[in-house]
PDB file of C-alpha atoms in Angstrom:
ATOM      1  CA  MET Y   1     203.402 141.146 267.435  1.00 68.00           C
ATOM      2  CA  GLU Y   2     206.594 141.527 267.841  1.00 76.00           C
ATOM      3  CA  ASN Y   3     209.521 140.479 265.206  1.00 78.00           C
ATOM      4  CA  PRO Y   4     206.695 139.230 262.740  1.00 81.00           C
ATOM      5  CA  THR Y   5     207.770 136.752 259.559  1.00 86.00           C
ATOM      6  CA  HIS Y   6     206.943 135.264 256.474  1.00 86.00           C
ATOM      7  CA  GLU Y   7     208.079 132.296 255.440  1.00 86.00           C
ATOM      8  CA  PHE Y   8     207.128 132.469 251.174  1.00 85.00           C
ATOM      9  CA  THR Y   9     206.291 129.669 249.136  1.00 80.00           C
ATOM     10  CA  SER Y  10     207.282 130.605 245.995  1.00 77.00           C
ATOM     11  CA  SER Y  11     209.419 132.646 243.968  1.00 77.00           C
ATOM     12  CA  GLY Y  12     208.538 135.646 242.262  1.00 80.00           C
ATOM     13  CA  SER Y  13     208.425 139.334 243.055  1.00 86.00           C
ATOM     14  CA  PHE Y  14     205.979 140.147 246.255  1.00 91.00           C
ATOM     15  CA  GLU Y  15     205.044 144.239 247.762  1.00 93.00           C
ATOM     16  CA  VAL Y  16     205.650 143.525 251.639  1.00 92.00           C
ATOM     17  CA  MET Y  17     203.846 146.306 253.785  1.00 91.00           C
ATOM     18  CA  LEU Y  18     204.065 146.410 257.709  1.00 89.00           C
ATOM     19  CA  VAL Y  19     202.008 148.200 259.997  1.00 90.00           C
ATOM     20  CA  ALA Y  20     203.037 149.526 262.966  1.00 88.00           C
ATOM     21  CA  ALA Y  21     201.129 151.451 266.024  1.00 89.00           C
ATOM     22  CA  ASP Y  22     201.987 152.636 269.326  1.00 90.00           C
ATOM     23  CA  ASN Y  23     200.400 152.627 272.192  1.00 91.00           C
ATOM     24  CA  ASN Y  24     199.518 156.108 271.947  1.00 93.00           C
ATOM     25  CA  ASN Y  25     197.490 154.917 268.518  1.00 91.00           C
ATOM     26  CA  CYS Y  26     199.938 156.386 266.163  1.00 95.00           C
ATOM     27  CA  VAL Y  27     200.609 154.090 263.091  1.00 94.00           C
ATOM     28  CA  ASP Y  28     202.891 154.343 260.575  1.00 94.00           C
ATOM     29  CA  SER Y  29     203.481 151.926 257.484  1.00 93.00           C
ATOM     30  CA  MET Y  30     206.127 150.935 254.944  1.00 94.00           C
ATOM     31  CA  ALA Y  31     205.789 149.729 251.854  1.00 95.00           C
ATOM     32  CA  HIS Y  32     208.478 147.608 249.941  1.00 94.00           C
ATOM     33  CA  THR Y  33     209.383 145.124 247.099  1.00 94.00           C
ATOM     34  CA  ILE Y  34     211.402 142.137 247.091  1.00 91.00           C
ATOM     35  CA  ASN Y  35     211.964 139.592 245.519  1.00 85.00           C
ATOM     36  CA  ILE Y  36     212.349 136.200 245.853  1.00 82.00           C
ATOM     37  CA  TYR Y  37     214.440 133.539 244.222  1.00 73.00           C
ATOM     38  CA  TYR Y  38     215.470 130.012 244.897  1.00 71.00           C
ATOM     39  CA  GLU Y  39     218.525 129.103 244.652  1.00 73.00           C
ATOM     40  CA  LEU Y  40     219.721 125.543 242.219  1.00 75.00           C
ATOM     41  CA  LEU Y  41     219.561 123.057 243.989  1.00 79.00           C
ATOM     42  CA  LEU Y  42     220.781 119.524 242.974  1.00 86.00           C
ATOM     43  CA  TYR Y  43     221.875 116.420 244.046  1.00 89.00           C
ATOM     44  CA  LEU Y  44     223.904 113.806 242.080  1.00 91.00           C
ATOM     45  CA  PRO Y  45     226.337 111.353 242.847  1.00 92.00           C
ATOM     46  CA  ASN Y  46     229.199 111.912 241.419  1.00 94.00           C
ATOM     47  CA  SER Y  47     229.957 108.124 240.811  1.00 94.00           C
ATOM     48  CA  PHE Y  48     227.153 105.018 240.782  1.00 93.00           C
ATOM     49  CA  THR Y  49     226.987 101.434 240.956  1.00 93.00           C
ATOM     50  CA  PRO Y  50     223.916 100.073 238.560  1.00 91.00           C
ATOM     51  CA  ASN Y  51     224.273  96.753 240.385  1.00 87.00           C
ATOM     52  CA  ARG Y  52     220.654  96.545 241.303  1.00 85.00           C
ATOM     53  CA  ASP Y  53     222.102  96.018 245.022  1.00 87.00           C
ATOM     54  CA  GLY Y  54     218.603  99.454 245.247  1.00 83.00           C
ATOM     55  CA  ASP Y  55     221.358 102.108 246.097  1.00 84.00           C
ATOM     56  CA  ASN Y  56     222.994 103.867 243.692  1.00 84.00           C
ATOM     57  CA  ASP Y  57     221.378 102.023 240.873  1.00 90.00           C
ATOM     58  CA  ILE Y  58     219.952 104.461 238.613  1.00 94.00           C
ATOM     59  CA  PHE Y  59     221.611 108.153 238.331  1.00 96.00           C
ATOM     60  CA  LEU Y  60     219.066 110.383 238.380  1.00 94.00           C
ATOM     61  CA  PRO Y  61     218.907 113.946 239.594  1.00 93.00           C
ATOM     62  CA  LYS Y  62     217.165 114.948 242.608  1.00 90.00           C
ATOM     63  CA  GLY Y  63     216.777 118.993 244.328  1.00 85.00           C
ATOM     64  CA  TYR Y  64     214.215 120.727 245.787  1.00 78.00           C
ATOM     65  CA  ARG Y  65     211.310 122.254 244.226  1.00 76.00           C
ATOM     66  CA  MET Y  66     212.367 119.903 241.038  1.00 82.00           C
ATOM     67  CA  ASN Y  67     208.501 119.581 239.738  1.00 80.00           C
ATOM     68  CA  LYS Y  68     208.398 123.743 239.072  1.00 80.00           C
ATOM     69  CA  TYR Y  69     211.116 123.645 236.694  1.00 86.00           C
ATOM     70  CA  LYS Y  70     210.223 123.839 232.880  1.00 90.00           C
ATOM     71  CA  ASN Y  71     212.306 122.937 229.734  1.00 94.00           C
ATOM     72  CA  TYR Y  72     214.290 120.544 232.064  1.00 95.00           C
ATOM     73  CA  GLN Y  73     216.602 118.621 229.529  1.00 97.00           C
ATOM     74  CA  PHE Y  74     218.779 115.834 231.251  1.00 98.00           C
ATOM     75  CA  VAL Y  75     222.140 115.032 228.844  1.00 98.00           C
ATOM     76  CA  ILE Y  76     224.671 112.267 229.183  1.00 98.00           C
ATOM     77  CA  TYR Y  77     227.834 112.885 227.460  1.00 98.00           C
ATOM     78  CA  ASN Y  78     230.465 109.773 226.683  1.00 98.00           C
ATOM     79  CA  LYS Y  79     234.383 110.758 227.101  1.00 96.00           C
ATOM     80  CA  TRP Y  80     233.607 111.286 223.035  1.00 97.00           C
ATOM     81  CA  GLY Y  81     230.928 113.824 223.086  1.00 97.00           C
ATOM     82  CA  GLU Y  82     228.007 111.937 222.033  1.00 97.00           C
ATOM     83  CA  ILE Y  83     225.032 111.219 223.306  1.00 98.00           C
ATOM     84  CA  VAL Y  84     224.516 108.298 226.012  1.00 98.00           C
ATOM     85  CA  PHE Y  85     221.468 109.528 227.449  1.00 98.00           C
ATOM     86  CA  SER Y  86     219.279 111.840 226.579  1.00 98.00           C
ATOM     87  CA  THR Y  87     215.638 112.899 228.775  1.00 98.00           C
ATOM     88  CA  ASP Y  88     212.864 115.911 229.464  1.00 96.00           C
ATOM     89  CA  LYS Y  89     211.136 114.332 232.225  1.00 95.00           C
ATOM     90  CA  THR Y  90     212.746 114.733 235.923  1.00 92.00           C
ATOM     91  CA  ALA Y  91     211.811 111.600 237.295  1.00 92.00           C
ATOM     92  CA  GLU Y  92     214.005 109.513 234.492  1.00 95.00           C
ATOM     93  CA  GLY Y  93     217.065 108.512 235.238  1.00 96.00           C
ATOM     94  CA  TRP Y  94     220.373 106.954 233.347  1.00 97.00           C
ATOM     95  CA  ASP Y  95     220.327 103.128 233.865  1.00 96.00           C
ATOM     96  CA  GLY Y  96     224.131 102.910 232.612  1.00 95.00           C
ATOM     97  CA  ALA Y  97     223.169  99.140 231.354  1.00 89.00           C
ATOM     98  CA  ASN Y  98     225.146  99.772 227.708  1.00 90.00           C
ATOM     99  CA  ALA Y  99     228.440 102.120 228.517  1.00 94.00           C
ATOM    100  CA  LYS Y 100     230.893 100.545 230.237  1.00 96.00           C
ATOM    101  CA  ALA Y 101     233.194 102.322 233.416  1.00 97.00           C
ATOM    102  CA  ASP Y 102     234.611 105.185 232.198  1.00 98.00           C
ATOM    103  CA  VAL Y 103     233.842 108.907 233.031  1.00 98.00           C
ATOM    104  CA  PHE Y 104     230.922 110.871 231.856  1.00 98.00           C
ATOM    105  CA  THR Y 105     229.407 114.296 231.572  1.00 98.00           C
ATOM    106  CA  TRP Y 106     226.668 115.029 232.861  1.00 98.00           C
ATOM    107  CA  VAL Y 107     224.564 118.441 231.762  1.00 98.00           C
ATOM    108  CA  ILE Y 108     221.057 119.978 233.117  1.00 96.00           C
ATOM    109  CA  ILE Y 109     219.546 122.309 231.308  1.00 96.00           C
ATOM    110  CA  LEU Y 110     216.138 123.617 232.879  1.00 94.00           C
ATOM    111  CA  THR Y 111     214.244 127.685 233.085  1.00 91.00           C
ATOM    112  CA  ASP Y 112     213.307 128.275 236.779  1.00 83.00           C
ATOM    113  CA  GLU Y 113     210.443 130.156 238.041  1.00 77.00           C
ATOM    114  CA  MET Y 114     211.738 133.344 237.315  1.00 77.00           C
ATOM    115  CA  GLY Y 115     212.413 132.537 234.278  1.00 84.00           C
ATOM    116  CA  VAL Y 116     215.942 132.155 234.398  1.00 84.00           C
ATOM    117  CA  ILE Y 117     217.899 129.110 232.140  1.00 91.00           C
ATOM    118  CA  ARG Y 118     220.043 127.643 234.369  1.00 90.00           C
ATOM    119  CA  LYS Y 119     222.784 125.531 233.032  1.00 94.00           C
ATOM    120  CA  GLU Y 120     224.613 122.718 235.268  1.00 93.00           C
ATOM    121  CA  VAL Y 121     227.764 120.647 233.807  1.00 96.00           C
ATOM    122  CA  ARG Y 122     229.791 117.437 236.128  1.00 96.00           C
ATOM    123  CA  GLU Y 123     231.044 114.653 235.618  1.00 97.00           C
ATOM    124  CA  VAL Y 124     230.114 110.955 236.635  1.00 97.00           C
ATOM    125  CA  THR Y 125     231.407 107.472 237.386  1.00 97.00           C
ATOM    126  CA  LEU Y 126     230.212 105.079 235.775  1.00 97.00           C
ATOM    127  CA  ILE Y 127     231.201 102.007 238.342  1.00 95.00           C
ATOM    128  CA  LYS Y 128     230.819  98.317 237.076  1.00 90.00           C
TER     129      LYS Y 128
END
């Protein structure tokens, strides 16, 4: 087989082995441990408009492999550092219903598949 490939479906540490043989049945092999580590890929818009038009009505993180993360926390703070929204459920977002138009800070803390604690901090503008 020329140019063998393998796609890993989860993070982790894996032992891989390549065995090669030539036309004279001379065989050789090589083993190596590789670590597969998925980048934290999150998408959140930098603004949202909870006006019930079906477009950006809920401020909700979306990302690759969200169901694989543990100890998930999503918190939104107003400009005075007060919590206006908090959840530990990846499918639950903020509707902005009780807030006025302003800029808010959001924080996501989670443990990824390799057990690494990840933290993202950014801002979102609530437009009403």
